[in-house]
Amino acid sequence: MISMNSFPASVRRARHLLILVVPLVAVLSLAFMAACSNESSSGRQTSNSASSKSAPKRGPLAPNFTLRSLDGETVELSSLRGDVVVIDFWATWCPPCRITLPLVNKVYKETRGENVKVFGISTDRVSSAKVRDFLQQNNMELPVLHDRDGTVARAYGVRAIPTTLVIGKYGCIRDRHLGADRLIDKKLLEKVNELLKE
């Protein structure tokens, strides 16, 4: 049987807990909404029709890297500012990558000639010749950079492959896809076209 004296005390404890938790949840919710906001950094929006387009969503700045392609060319990410860049981290031994890579290759073929750069980034610890053989056997045309020691993958926080990223014209990561996705080509093309209009 519950004592009448203990009931109000437990109600008081629950009330005190709510008084502490509710404001904390509200503050965290506001912080999350502010971080995901589509407004410019000043927080002001104009009603002028010429500037009624919302400012581009900003993501984290993509870490710069310099890698060699399998063709021996040096590619530095910062030199590609002004282009939309798609990078797909993958490896020859990875079964899910064999689903994603052909679709990323399709995006490469469909966006050639536009202000879009598409790269595969091989995380294989084997020789570049073995990676090149894999690409030739599978009719892959996209340029592939070799991150043999995993430095770039670590800089991007890649913990699983395939991981595909879209970097906007201003150098910010705007989209991230993890794992195999049979619709990745459509999703990437949609995002690339959206970013080209900014």
XYZ file of C-alpha atoms in Angstrom:
198
model
C 0.000 0.000 0.000
C 1.299 3.474 -0.894
C 1.621 5.945 1.920
C -0.039 9.291 1.317
C 3.088 11.040 2.617
C 5.366 9.406 0.023
C 3.093 10.167 -2.913
C 3.491 13.957 -2.850
C 7.287 13.602 -2.431
C 7.548 11.410 -5.535
C 5.330 13.815 -7.427
C 7.593 16.657 -6.306
C 10.691 14.760 -7.485
C 9.087 14.081 -10.868
C 8.102 17.738 -11.150
C 11.655 18.879 -10.330
C 13.019 16.459 -12.922
C 10.636 17.836 -15.548
C 11.648 21.395 -14.662
C 15.269 20.434 -15.397
C 14.723 18.236 -18.465
C 12.205 20.318 -20.449
C 14.420 23.435 -20.760
C 17.414 21.254 -21.643
C 15.465 19.553 -24.438
C 14.243 22.944 -25.685
C 17.776 24.388 -25.788
C 19.135 21.324 -27.604
C 16.263 21.455 -30.108
C 16.924 25.130 -30.843
C 20.642 24.463 -31.288
C 19.888 21.617 -33.702
C 17.458 23.733 -35.725
C 19.965 26.586 -35.918
C 22.688 24.231 -37.138
C 20.422 22.858 -39.856
C 19.029 26.243 -40.836
C 18.937 27.250 -44.482
C 19.224 30.961 -43.685
C 22.308 33.012 -44.349
C 24.755 33.450 -41.494
C 23.329 36.882 -40.687
C 19.907 35.320 -40.202
C 18.262 37.988 -42.368
C 16.194 37.247 -45.422
C 15.079 39.843 -47.908
C 11.764 39.965 -49.669
C 13.371 41.286 -52.846
C 12.583 38.810 -55.626
C 16.142 38.959 -56.966
C 17.493 37.728 -53.650
C 14.566 35.565 -52.565
C 16.537 32.415 -53.314
C 17.650 30.892 -50.067
C 21.360 30.894 -49.382
C 23.115 27.602 -50.079
C 23.092 25.218 -47.165
C 26.564 25.017 -45.756
C 28.061 21.792 -44.599
C 31.472 21.188 -43.122
C 34.388 22.340 -45.244
C 35.784 19.373 -47.167
C 39.347 18.588 -46.064
C 41.807 19.409 -48.820
C 43.811 16.534 -50.236
C 46.347 15.836 -52.937
C 46.342 12.360 -54.482
C 47.719 10.757 -57.620
C 45.357 9.254 -60.132
C 46.059 5.823 -61.561
C 47.157 7.677 -64.717
C 49.850 9.490 -62.727
C 48.142 12.897 -62.603
C 48.137 14.846 -59.346
C 44.703 16.009 -58.194
C 44.319 18.621 -55.459
C 40.776 19.181 -54.211
C 41.248 22.914 -53.585
C 42.050 23.426 -57.285
C 38.526 22.233 -58.130
C 36.694 25.107 -56.386
C 33.854 26.283 -58.579
C 33.067 22.712 -59.644
C 30.739 20.243 -57.959
C 32.877 17.267 -56.906
C 31.668 13.706 -56.297
C 34.050 11.331 -54.527
C 33.378 7.660 -53.902
C 35.560 5.779 -51.408
C 35.739 2.102 -52.407
C 38.015 -0.967 -52.660
C 38.378 -3.867 -55.091
C 37.704 -6.461 -52.354
C 34.439 -4.828 -51.204
C 31.228 -6.536 -52.518
C 28.915 -3.541 -51.771
C 31.358 -1.304 -53.676
C 30.713 -3.423 -56.766
C 27.103 -2.227 -56.630
C 27.899 1.461 -56.127
C 30.979 1.952 -58.332
C 29.267 1.209 -61.696
C 26.519 3.697 -60.778
C 29.061 6.369 -59.829
C 30.792 5.605 -63.148
C 27.436 6.269 -64.852
C 27.245 9.667 -63.092
C 30.765 10.406 -64.368
C 29.731 9.633 -67.959
C 26.506 11.655 -67.721
C 28.124 14.770 -66.243
C 31.274 14.979 -68.380
C 31.695 18.426 -69.875
C 29.728 20.159 -67.114
C 31.297 21.854 -64.085
C 31.346 18.484 -62.335
C 34.276 16.284 -61.354
C 33.679 12.668 -60.350
C 36.408 10.545 -58.770
C 36.641 7.123 -57.277
C 39.061 7.004 -54.356
C 40.482 3.517 -53.974
C 41.380 2.618 -50.402
C 43.120 -0.572 -51.551
C 46.511 -1.295 -50.032
C 47.561 -3.123 -53.181
C 49.518 -1.688 -56.083
C 47.944 0.845 -58.412
C 48.413 -1.693 -61.232
C 46.041 -4.135 -59.490
C 43.431 -1.417 -59.018
C 43.826 -0.424 -62.689
C 43.348 -4.080 -63.757
C 40.138 -4.284 -61.707
C 38.796 -1.119 -63.361
C 39.628 -2.362 -66.856
C 38.016 -5.759 -66.219
C 34.842 -3.994 -65.071
C 34.777 -1.319 -67.824
C 35.091 1.604 -65.412
C 35.979 4.916 -67.045
C 35.884 7.327 -64.112
C 39.197 8.703 -62.876
C 40.405 6.899 -59.770
C 42.712 8.317 -57.125
C 44.691 5.950 -54.900
C 44.542 6.564 -51.135
C 46.758 3.585 -50.375
C 47.616 4.598 -46.804
C 44.055 5.721 -45.962
C 45.022 9.299 -45.043
C 42.222 10.917 -47.052
C 39.620 8.378 -45.905
C 40.529 9.136 -42.276
C 40.374 12.899 -42.910
C 36.798 12.433 -44.190
C 35.803 10.172 -41.295
C 35.194 7.188 -43.582
C 34.613 4.178 -41.357
C 32.911 1.948 -43.913
C 32.913 1.647 -47.675
C 31.417 2.506 -50.007
C 31.052 6.089 -48.819
C 30.091 8.660 -51.441
C 30.285 12.427 -50.908
C 29.157 15.439 -52.903
C 31.170 18.627 -52.415
C 29.585 21.899 -53.498
C 31.180 24.642 -55.585
C 32.309 26.475 -52.449
C 34.154 23.476 -51.001
C 31.583 22.300 -48.429
C 30.371 18.714 -48.061
C 26.738 18.877 -49.159
C 25.710 15.225 -49.328
C 26.926 11.894 -47.936
C 25.817 8.350 -48.764
C 26.924 5.297 -46.811
C 26.788 1.731 -48.071
C 25.515 0.184 -51.264
C 22.563 1.928 -52.859
C 21.080 0.794 -56.158
C 19.626 4.286 -56.672
C 22.825 6.203 -55.914
C 23.177 7.410 -59.515
C 19.752 9.072 -59.454
C 20.362 10.606 -56.022
C 23.784 11.919 -57.025
C 22.537 13.388 -60.314
C 19.675 15.119 -58.513
C 22.040 16.629 -55.929
C 24.636 17.620 -58.550
C 22.000 19.384 -60.663
C 20.707 21.208 -57.578
C 24.223 22.390 -56.671
C 25.036 23.486 -60.221
C 22.164 26.006 -59.985
C 23.603 27.737 -56.898
